[in-house]
Short mmCIF file of C-alpha atoms and ligand atoms in Angstrom, two decimals:
data_model
loop_
_atom_site.label_atom_id
_atom_site.label_comp_id
_atom_site.label_asym_id
_atom_site.label_seq_id
_atom_site.Cartn_x
_atom_site.Cartn_y
_atom_site.Cartn_z
CA MET A 45 0.03 -0.09 -0.09
CA ALA A 46 2.22 3.04 -1.23
CA ASP A 47 2.15 6.24 0.75
CA ARG A 48 -0.18 8.19 -1.87
CA GLY A 49 0.12 11.21 0.17
CA LYS A 50 3.54 12.20 -1.26
CA HIS A 51 2.45 14.26 -4.47
CA GLN A 52 4.36 16.10 -6.60
CA THR A 53 3.18 19.49 -5.22
CA GLY A 54 4.50 22.84 -6.50
CA PHE A 55 3.85 21.67 -9.95
CA GLY A 56 1.11 23.09 -12.07
CA PHE A 57 -2.21 21.20 -12.66
CA GLU A 58 -0.90 20.37 -16.37
CA THR A 59 2.27 18.63 -15.04
CA ARG A 60 0.62 16.80 -12.20
CA ALA A 61 -1.93 15.43 -15.10
CA ILE A 62 0.88 13.95 -16.78
CA HIS A 63 3.41 12.74 -13.93
CA ALA A 64 1.76 12.77 -10.51
CA GLY A 65 2.21 9.29 -9.20
CA ALA A 66 4.37 7.71 -11.97
CA ARG A 67 7.90 7.15 -12.42
CA PRO A 68 10.04 5.13 -14.87
CA GLU A 69 9.36 1.44 -14.32
CA PRO A 70 12.59 0.35 -12.43
CA VAL A 71 13.40 -2.92 -13.90
CA THR A 72 13.01 -2.20 -17.67
CA GLY A 73 13.21 1.76 -17.56
CA ALA A 74 9.68 1.72 -19.35
CA ARG A 75 8.60 5.45 -19.34
CA ASN A 76 5.16 4.93 -19.49
CA THR A 77 2.98 3.25 -16.59
CA PRO A 78 2.86 -0.38 -17.36
CA ILE A 79 -0.34 -2.27 -17.21
CA TYR A 80 0.35 -4.66 -14.35
CA GLN A 81 -1.98 -7.26 -15.36
CA THR A 82 -1.12 -9.01 -12.02
CA SER A 83 -2.92 -10.44 -8.88
CA SER A 84 -0.40 -11.35 -6.43
CA TYR A 85 3.08 -10.10 -5.11
CA VAL A 86 5.85 -12.16 -3.49
CA PHE A 87 6.77 -11.63 -0.11
CA GLU A 88 10.41 -11.07 0.89
CA ASP A 89 10.08 -13.29 3.95
CA ALA A 90 7.65 -14.19 6.68
CA GLU A 91 8.21 -11.03 8.43
CA HIS A 92 7.59 -8.84 5.58
CA ALA A 93 4.20 -10.97 4.78
CA ALA A 94 3.25 -10.20 8.37
CA ASP A 95 3.73 -6.73 8.28
CA LEU A 96 1.84 -6.29 4.95
CA PHE A 97 -1.07 -8.14 6.36
CA ASN A 98 -1.00 -6.04 9.74
CA LEU A 99 -1.08 -2.68 7.56
CA SER A 100 2.02 -1.99 9.60
CA ARG A 101 4.06 -1.72 6.36
CA PHE A 102 3.07 -0.44 2.89
CA GLY A 103 3.48 -2.94 -0.20
CA PHE A 104 1.30 -4.98 -2.81
CA ILE A 105 -0.27 -8.18 -1.28
CA TYR A 106 -3.11 -9.09 -3.78
CA SER A 107 -4.88 -6.78 -6.34
CA ARG A 108 -8.08 -6.63 -4.34
CA LEU A 109 -6.29 -4.36 -2.14
CA THR A 110 -3.76 -2.60 -4.12
CA ASN A 111 -2.25 -2.96 -7.76
CA PRO A 112 0.66 -0.98 -9.06
CA THR A 113 -1.15 0.45 -12.07
CA VAL A 114 -4.08 1.32 -10.27
CA SER A 115 -1.80 3.02 -7.51
CA VAL A 116 -0.71 5.35 -10.23
CA LEU A 117 -4.20 6.33 -10.80
CA GLU A 118 -4.94 6.84 -7.33
CA GLU A 119 -2.12 8.96 -6.56
CA ARG A 120 -2.70 10.88 -9.62
CA VAL A 121 -6.34 11.79 -9.05
CA ALA A 122 -5.56 12.78 -5.46
CA SER A 123 -2.89 15.25 -6.73
CA LEU A 124 -5.30 16.84 -9.23
CA GLU A 125 -8.06 17.25 -6.54
CA ASN A 126 -5.23 18.42 -3.95
CA GLY A 127 -6.42 15.58 -1.94
CA ARG A 128 -4.37 13.52 0.56
CA ALA A 129 -5.12 10.13 -0.53
CA ALA A 130 -7.30 8.02 -3.00
CA VAL A 131 -8.92 4.55 -3.59
CA ALA A 132 -10.04 3.60 -7.03
CA ALA A 133 -13.31 1.40 -7.84
CA ALA A 134 -14.55 -0.62 -10.69
CA SER A 135 -17.22 2.32 -11.33
CA GLY A 136 -18.30 5.54 -9.93
CA HIS A 137 -21.31 3.85 -8.08
CA ALA A 138 -18.93 1.53 -6.62
CA ALA A 139 -16.80 4.37 -5.62
CA GLN A 140 -20.09 5.70 -3.74
CA PHE A 141 -20.68 2.39 -2.03
CA LEU A 142 -17.04 2.31 -0.43
CA THR A 143 -17.66 5.69 0.57
CA PHE A 144 -20.91 5.21 2.31
CA PHE A 145 -20.03 1.81 3.67
CA THR A 146 -17.15 3.32 5.50
CA LEU A 147 -19.30 6.10 6.85
CA LEU A 148 -22.42 4.82 7.82
CA GLU A 149 -23.99 2.23 10.25
CA PRO A 150 -27.31 0.60 9.85
CA GLY A 151 -29.69 3.07 10.58
CA ASP A 152 -27.48 5.99 9.79
CA GLU A 153 -28.65 8.81 7.29
CA PHE A 154 -27.26 11.24 4.97
CA VAL A 155 -28.76 14.08 2.92
CA ALA A 156 -28.27 14.46 -0.76
CA SER A 157 -28.99 17.24 -3.32
CA ARG A 158 -31.78 16.26 -5.57
CA ASN A 159 -29.99 17.58 -8.43
CA LEU A 160 -28.05 14.34 -8.91
CA TYR A 161 -27.14 11.79 -11.47
CA GLY A 162 -30.10 9.30 -11.81
CA GLY A 163 -28.20 6.22 -10.83
CA SER A 164 -27.14 8.13 -7.62
CA MET A 165 -30.90 8.63 -6.78
CA THR A 166 -31.86 5.14 -7.45
CA GLN A 167 -28.42 3.60 -5.54
CA PHE A 168 -29.27 6.15 -2.62
CA GLY A 169 -32.91 6.17 -2.42
CA LEU A 170 -33.74 2.61 -3.08
CA SER A 171 -30.79 -0.01 -3.10
CA PHE A 172 -28.99 1.69 0.13
CA LYS A 173 -32.36 1.50 1.99
CA LYS A 174 -31.95 -2.41 1.96
CA LEU A 175 -28.75 -1.98 3.88
CA GLY A 176 -30.38 0.13 6.59
CA TRP A 177 -29.07 3.51 5.27
CA THR A 178 -31.48 6.27 4.73
CA CYS A 179 -31.05 9.06 2.17
CA HIS A 180 -32.81 12.51 2.61
CA PHE A 181 -33.28 14.15 -0.91
CA VAL A 182 -33.49 17.97 -0.64
CA ASP A 183 -33.50 20.95 -3.12
CA GLY A 184 -29.83 22.02 -3.00
CA THR A 185 -30.26 25.31 -4.90
CA ASP A 186 -31.47 26.35 -1.51
CA PRO A 187 -28.41 25.15 0.65
CA GLU A 188 -30.28 25.61 3.99
CA ASN A 189 -32.40 22.71 2.89
CA PHE A 190 -29.51 20.57 4.00
CA ARG A 191 -29.38 21.96 7.40
CA ARG A 192 -33.22 21.71 7.67
CA ALA A 193 -32.83 17.80 6.89
CA ILE A 194 -30.16 17.13 9.31
CA THR A 195 -31.14 14.65 12.32
CA PRO A 196 -28.85 13.30 15.05
CA LYS A 197 -28.49 10.07 12.85
CA THR A 198 -27.25 12.38 9.88
CA LYS A 199 -23.63 11.34 8.87
CA ALA A 200 -22.71 13.05 5.76
CA LEU A 201 -23.92 15.76 2.97
CA PHE A 202 -23.71 14.83 -0.56
CA LEU A 203 -24.01 16.91 -3.56
CA GLU A 204 -22.69 17.65 -7.18
CA VAL A 205 -21.87 21.40 -7.63
CA LEU A 206 -22.08 21.35 -11.13
CA ALA A 207 -25.26 19.11 -11.22
CA ASN A 208 -26.16 16.73 -14.18
CA PRO A 209 -27.36 18.07 -16.52
CA GLY A 210 -29.77 20.92 -15.87
CA GLY A 211 -27.22 23.56 -15.74
CA ILE A 212 -27.60 24.00 -11.85
CA ILE A 213 -24.76 25.32 -9.81
CA ILE A 214 -25.02 24.50 -6.00
CA ASP A 215 -23.52 27.14 -3.54
CA LEU A 216 -20.89 24.56 -2.10
CA GLU A 217 -19.29 27.26 0.34
CA LYS A 218 -22.70 27.44 2.04
CA VAL A 219 -23.21 23.59 2.42
CA VAL A 220 -19.57 23.35 3.60
CA GLU A 221 -20.82 26.04 6.54
CA ILE A 222 -23.67 23.61 7.36
CA GLY A 223 -21.49 20.32 7.32
CA LYS A 224 -19.10 22.11 10.03
CA ASP A 225 -21.85 23.06 12.19
CA ALA A 226 -23.12 19.61 12.25
CA GLY A 227 -19.78 17.82 12.35
CA ILE A 228 -20.42 15.85 9.68
CA PRO A 229 -18.39 15.49 6.15
CA VAL A 230 -19.46 17.11 2.78
CA ILE A 231 -18.98 14.77 -0.29
CA VAL A 232 -19.02 16.20 -3.73
CA ASP A 233 -19.57 13.85 -6.78
CA ASN A 234 -17.34 16.05 -9.02
CA THR A 235 -17.74 13.93 -12.05
CA MET A 236 -19.33 16.50 -14.52
CA ALA A 237 -16.80 19.23 -13.71
CA SER A 238 -13.58 17.13 -13.59
CA PRO A 239 -10.78 18.53 -11.11
CA TYR A 240 -9.62 20.84 -14.17
CA LEU A 241 -12.87 22.97 -13.84
CA HIS A 242 -13.58 22.62 -10.22
CA GLN A 243 -11.79 21.54 -7.11
CA PRO A 244 -14.29 20.73 -4.30
CA LEU A 245 -11.64 20.36 -1.49
CA GLU A 246 -10.47 23.92 -2.00
CA TRP A 247 -13.80 25.33 -1.17
CA GLY A 248 -13.86 23.17 2.21
CA ALA A 249 -15.38 19.85 1.04
CA ASP A 250 -14.11 16.61 2.86
CA ILE A 251 -14.28 13.81 0.36
CA VAL A 252 -14.61 13.93 -3.56
CA ILE A 253 -16.06 11.06 -5.63
CA HIS A 254 -15.65 10.63 -9.54
CA SER A 255 -16.97 8.29 -12.02
CA THR A 256 -13.60 8.28 -14.09
CA THR A 257 -15.88 6.71 -16.84
CA LYS A 258 -16.79 10.02 -18.08
CA TYR A 259 -13.93 12.92 -18.12
CA LEU A 260 -11.07 11.64 -16.47
CA SER A 261 -10.77 8.60 -18.79
CA GLY A 262 -12.57 10.91 -21.43
CA HIS A 263 -12.59 8.75 -24.43
CA GLY A 264 -15.68 6.40 -23.45
CA THR A 265 -13.53 3.13 -23.13
CA SER A 266 -13.24 2.42 -19.57
CA MET A 267 -15.68 2.29 -16.58
CA GLY A 268 -14.04 3.39 -13.18
CA GLY A 269 -14.47 5.31 -10.06
CA VAL A 270 -12.47 7.04 -7.11
CA VAL A 271 -12.77 8.28 -3.91
CA VAL A 272 -10.45 11.12 -2.86
CA GLU A 273 -10.01 12.48 1.02
CA SER A 274 -9.09 15.93 1.84
CA GLY A 275 -7.25 14.56 5.01
CA LYS A 276 -8.61 17.62 7.09
CA PHE A 277 -11.74 15.94 8.57
CA ASP A 278 -11.74 15.31 12.45
CA TRP A 279 -13.38 11.95 12.72
CA THR A 280 -13.34 12.07 16.74
CA GLN A 281 -16.22 14.78 16.45
CA GLY A 282 -19.24 13.74 18.42
CA GLY A 283 -18.56 10.01 18.59
CA LYS A 284 -20.43 9.85 15.25
CA PHE A 285 -17.96 7.82 13.20
CA PRO A 286 -17.17 4.33 15.03
CA SER A 287 -16.02 2.70 11.79
CA MET A 288 -12.91 5.42 11.94
CA THR A 289 -12.27 5.58 15.63
CA GLU A 290 -13.01 2.14 17.13
CA PRO A 291 -10.99 -0.90 16.94
CA GLU A 292 -11.37 -2.99 13.86
CA PRO A 293 -11.92 -6.80 14.60
CA SER A 294 -10.44 -7.85 11.38
CA TYR A 295 -7.09 -5.91 11.96
CA HIS A 296 -6.37 -7.01 15.44
CA GLY A 297 -8.34 -4.18 16.99
CA LEU A 298 -6.32 -1.45 14.87
CA THR A 299 -8.03 2.00 14.85
CA PHE A 300 -7.88 3.61 11.52
CA TYR A 301 -8.00 7.22 12.29
CA GLU A 302 -5.51 6.89 14.95
CA THR A 303 -3.00 4.81 12.90
CA PHE A 304 -3.29 6.46 9.57
CA GLY A 305 -4.49 9.70 10.62
CA ASP A 306 -5.22 12.12 7.56
CA PHE A 307 -5.30 9.03 5.16
CA GLY A 308 -7.55 7.01 7.43
CA PHE A 309 -10.53 7.09 5.47
CA THR A 310 -9.36 5.83 2.10
CA THR A 311 -7.22 3.31 4.08
CA LYS A 312 -10.52 1.95 5.66
CA ALA A 313 -12.50 2.18 2.65
CA ARG A 314 -9.41 -0.12 0.83
CA ALA A 315 -8.77 -2.32 3.83
CA VAL A 316 -12.33 -3.30 4.65
CA ALA A 317 -14.77 -2.20 2.03
CA LEU A 318 -12.84 -3.02 -0.89
CA ARG A 319 -11.29 -5.89 0.62
CA ASP A 320 -14.76 -7.70 1.68
CA PHE A 321 -16.87 -6.56 -1.49
CA GLY A 322 -14.19 -6.59 -4.05
CA PRO A 323 -15.19 -3.87 -6.51
CA VAL A 324 -11.49 -3.21 -7.85
CA GLN A 325 -10.66 -1.17 -10.78
CA SER A 326 -9.16 -3.42 -13.25
CA PRO A 327 -5.31 -2.59 -14.12
CA MET A 328 -6.35 -2.32 -17.94
CA ASN A 329 -8.98 0.32 -17.06
CA ALA A 330 -6.58 2.23 -14.85
CA PHE A 331 -4.06 2.34 -17.67
CA MET A 332 -6.63 3.62 -20.17
CA THR A 333 -7.74 6.32 -17.53
CA ILE A 334 -4.10 7.39 -16.80
CA THR A 335 -3.50 7.99 -20.20
CA GLY A 336 -6.81 9.74 -20.56
CA ILE A 337 -6.00 12.30 -17.68
CA GLU A 338 -2.69 13.25 -19.43
CA THR A 339 -4.80 15.37 -21.71
CA LEU A 340 -7.51 16.19 -19.21
CA HIS A 341 -6.59 19.92 -19.32
CA LEU A 342 -6.47 20.08 -23.15
CA ARG A 343 -9.66 18.32 -23.50
CA MET A 344 -11.86 20.02 -21.04
CA GLU A 345 -10.71 23.47 -22.29
CA ARG A 346 -12.08 22.54 -25.72
CA HIS A 347 -15.26 20.75 -24.22
CA VAL A 348 -16.35 24.03 -22.56
CA ALA A 349 -15.46 26.36 -25.28
CA ASN A 350 -17.62 24.10 -27.83
CA ALA A 351 -19.99 23.81 -25.28
CA GLN A 352 -20.70 27.61 -25.05
CA VAL A 353 -20.82 27.83 -28.73
CA VAL A 354 -23.54 25.20 -29.02
CA ALA A 355 -25.54 26.64 -26.37
CA GLU A 356 -25.47 30.25 -27.82
CA TYR A 357 -26.50 28.80 -31.14
CA LEU A 358 -29.44 26.85 -29.53
CA GLU A 359 -30.56 29.68 -27.70
CA GLY A 360 -30.94 31.94 -30.94
CA HIS A 361 -32.70 29.01 -32.66
CA GLU A 362 -36.43 29.54 -33.40
CA LYS A 363 -37.45 25.81 -32.69
CA VAL A 364 -35.75 25.96 -29.30
CA ALA A 365 -37.58 27.19 -26.18
CA TRP A 366 -34.88 27.19 -23.45
CA VAL A 367 -31.28 26.13 -23.17
CA SER A 368 -30.16 25.42 -19.63
CA TYR A 369 -26.20 26.03 -19.84
CA ALA A 370 -24.64 27.97 -16.90
CA GLY A 371 -22.31 29.69 -19.20
CA LEU A 372 -25.33 31.67 -20.82
CA GLN A 373 -26.13 35.26 -19.68
CA SER A 374 -29.71 34.10 -19.30
CA SER A 375 -28.85 31.49 -16.79
CA PRO A 376 -29.71 32.14 -13.28
CA TYR A 377 -26.67 30.20 -12.29
CA ARG A 378 -24.34 32.35 -14.18
CA GLU A 379 -22.61 34.07 -11.02
CA LEU A 380 -22.32 30.85 -9.19
CA ALA A 381 -20.56 29.30 -12.28
CA GLN A 382 -18.01 32.06 -12.46
CA LYS A 383 -17.37 31.70 -8.76
CA TYR A 384 -16.86 27.95 -8.76
CA LEU A 385 -16.16 27.06 -12.34
CA PRO A 386 -14.33 30.07 -13.67
CA LYS A 387 -12.89 28.13 -16.84
CA GLY A 388 -16.30 27.33 -17.79
CA PRO A 389 -19.37 25.04 -16.45
CA GLY A 390 -18.83 21.78 -18.20
CA ALA A 391 -19.99 20.30 -21.58
CA VAL A 392 -23.50 18.92 -20.64
CA PHE A 393 -26.61 20.66 -20.44
CA ASN A 394 -30.49 20.43 -21.61
CA PHE A 395 -32.56 22.14 -23.94
CA GLY A 396 -36.07 22.16 -24.67
CA LEU A 397 -38.04 22.04 -28.04
CA LYS A 398 -40.94 23.93 -28.70
CA GLY A 399 -42.44 20.78 -30.58
CA GLY A 400 -42.18 18.74 -27.54
CA TYR A 401 -42.01 14.74 -27.48
CA GLU A 402 -42.49 14.34 -31.04
CA ALA A 403 -40.09 17.04 -32.00
CA GLY A 404 -37.41 15.31 -29.42
CA VAL A 405 -37.90 12.11 -30.81
CA HIS A 406 -37.26 13.53 -34.46
CA VAL A 407 -34.19 15.36 -33.41
CA VAL A 408 -32.23 12.16 -31.85
CA GLU A 409 -33.29 10.20 -34.95
CA THR A 410 -32.12 12.64 -37.53
CA VAL A 411 -28.62 13.76 -36.02
CA GLU A 412 -25.88 12.39 -37.87
CA LEU A 413 -22.69 13.33 -35.90
CA PHE A 414 -24.12 13.29 -32.62
CA SER A 415 -24.39 9.85 -31.22
CA HIS A 416 -27.59 8.84 -29.57
CA LEU A 417 -26.83 6.87 -26.43
CA ALA A 418 -26.77 7.10 -22.58
CA ASN A 419 -23.39 8.54 -21.56
CA VAL A 420 -21.68 11.82 -21.34
CA GLY A 421 -18.09 12.80 -21.24
CA ASP A 422 -16.67 11.35 -24.32
CA THR A 423 -14.53 12.96 -27.06
CA ARG A 424 -17.62 12.28 -29.25
CA SER A 425 -20.83 14.48 -29.13
CA LEU A 426 -23.50 12.61 -27.35
CA ILE A 427 -27.58 13.12 -27.55
CA ILE A 428 -30.24 11.75 -25.85
CA HIS A 429 -34.06 12.40 -25.33
CA PRO A 430 -34.48 11.33 -21.66
CA ALA A 431 -38.53 11.11 -21.94
CA SER A 432 -38.23 8.36 -24.58
CA THR A 433 -35.02 6.41 -23.11
CA THR A 434 -33.68 6.70 -19.61
CA HIS A 435 -36.63 8.29 -18.06
CA ARG A 436 -39.56 6.69 -19.94
CA GLN A 437 -40.88 4.46 -17.13
CA LEU A 438 -41.88 7.62 -15.28
CA SER A 439 -45.36 9.30 -15.55
CA PRO A 440 -45.24 12.75 -17.55
CA GLU A 441 -45.34 14.64 -14.05
CA GLN A 442 -42.50 12.42 -12.69
CA GLN A 443 -40.49 13.02 -15.92
CA ILE A 444 -41.18 17.01 -15.50
CA ALA A 445 -40.14 16.92 -11.71
CA ALA A 446 -36.65 15.16 -12.79
CA GLY A 447 -36.18 17.67 -15.44
CA ALA A 448 -36.66 15.11 -18.26
CA GLY A 449 -39.95 16.34 -19.44
CA PRO A 450 -41.14 15.33 -22.89
CA ASP A 451 -39.47 18.47 -24.61
CA VAL A 452 -36.04 17.90 -23.08
CA ILE A 453 -32.84 17.07 -25.03
CA ARG A 454 -29.60 16.51 -23.35
CA LEU A 455 -26.21 17.31 -25.23
CA SER A 456 -22.63 16.11 -24.07
CA VAL A 457 -20.54 18.51 -26.37
CA GLY A 458 -17.42 16.62 -27.57
CA LEU A 459 -14.31 17.51 -29.27
CA GLU A 460 -15.26 17.49 -32.97
CA SER A 461 -15.19 20.89 -35.14
CA VAL A 462 -17.77 22.97 -33.75
CA GLU A 463 -18.95 24.07 -37.22
CA ASP A 464 -19.65 20.44 -37.79
CA LEU A 465 -21.68 20.22 -34.67
CA LEU A 466 -23.69 23.42 -35.58
CA ARG A 467 -24.31 21.96 -39.10
CA ASP A 468 -25.64 18.75 -37.68
CA LEU A 469 -28.07 20.08 -35.17
CA ASP A 470 -29.18 22.70 -37.90
CA GLN A 471 -30.40 19.77 -40.18
CA ALA A 472 -31.74 17.68 -37.36
CA LEU A 473 -33.81 20.71 -35.83
CA GLY A 474 -35.07 21.27 -39.41
C1 PLP B 83 -21.85 8.34 -14.59
C2 PLP B 83 -21.98 9.02 -13.23
C3 PLP B 83 -21.76 8.29 -11.80
C4 PLP B 83 -21.75 6.87 -12.13
O1 PLP B 83 -20.59 6.39 -12.31
P1 PLP B 83 -20.56 4.85 -13.22
O2 PLP B 83 -19.02 5.04 -13.33
O3 PLP B 83 -21.27 4.99 -14.20
O4 PLP B 83 -20.61 3.94 -11.95
C5 PLP B 83 -22.32 9.29 -10.88
N1 PLP B 83 -22.12 10.38 -10.89
C6 PLP B 83 -22.15 11.04 -12.20
C7 PLP B 83 -22.33 12.64 -12.09
C8 PLP B 83 -22.06 10.56 -13.13
O5 PLP B 83 -22.10 11.11 -14.50
#
């Protein structure tokens, strides 16, 4: 278990995107990080093995805990988020599971913004319930709603600052204040922004989660997730976090916060949740994601530039009723976007068609360059009509409440020539 805390600090974001966590492979001198397609690692002797198993020494045992390629990814994302340490997982949802399994006991609660990725709503609202964890969803556009939903059992606040995909920005600093007052961590899903556009830990958040499946990998090739901790949260507050402060029977009574301090949370998530449930990221996917991250800064710059042009074009189109991009003058979230995402508010947004459901189906069936599919954050431009796909099982009232009314089209603007994207939308809108 390498000490992931030693980032190459002092270097700029772009330098860290290319170098953090990686060094030439010591045996062959290979400069790029190899794919360690390996499950297990030889012990030097019995004492070395015992030390590794006791977590009293860092090193590789078995790839369900650590793998050399995955470790580079963990260190790199921790560095880009200015965090202390990270643990990778098989997907963004697996990263969320590891986080909440480490935080919560059965009967515990947390509060989440209602403006979340749809899959997170299902995971938190339905599947977590079976584990005895209750999520209260609130309208995070008024941060005080988080405070109102807190009970003595509440152990965390969860939000996306750049929420997917309604063009909504949540006022993170206010949520952080509420978390501090309650003595509970603030967790941000930073997938839609990526650490290039927004760094939640710099605003006082305690934990950041990514689906690396999206912008970090960037090319639509690899599933993955990661959890990053700031290292600044005091887990002894109010006796609320026994998982961090009480002896762990499966490690001879070791106490994670006392032993590992500012990287105790991700160490616990790895040594217990990842060990016992096993949703590890594969070395191949970690390799693809590391490679993707090397150009994150260049890609995000172009993603937001293209998104701004496409949003402005759509806003001026006679068949378009509204556009919800926070980079537009007309957006009620423009000021918050400039505060939290000064380089641009991402590249995923919704727009509404005057022609309603029929017009929506027509557009997704008529585009040629945009791909009609359910993903975001690819180099390719993507389009979906939620009412006829991802949200089709909901009633029209539920669709509208979820921001997926019959007229809504979601775009994830890619890296193609922006003139080609405009031409494609133009012919599809007719
Ligand atoms: C995709 C996504 C997730 C889930 O991640 P997976 O890698 O698909 O498990 C969570 N949050 C956001 C914002 C996402 O876009």
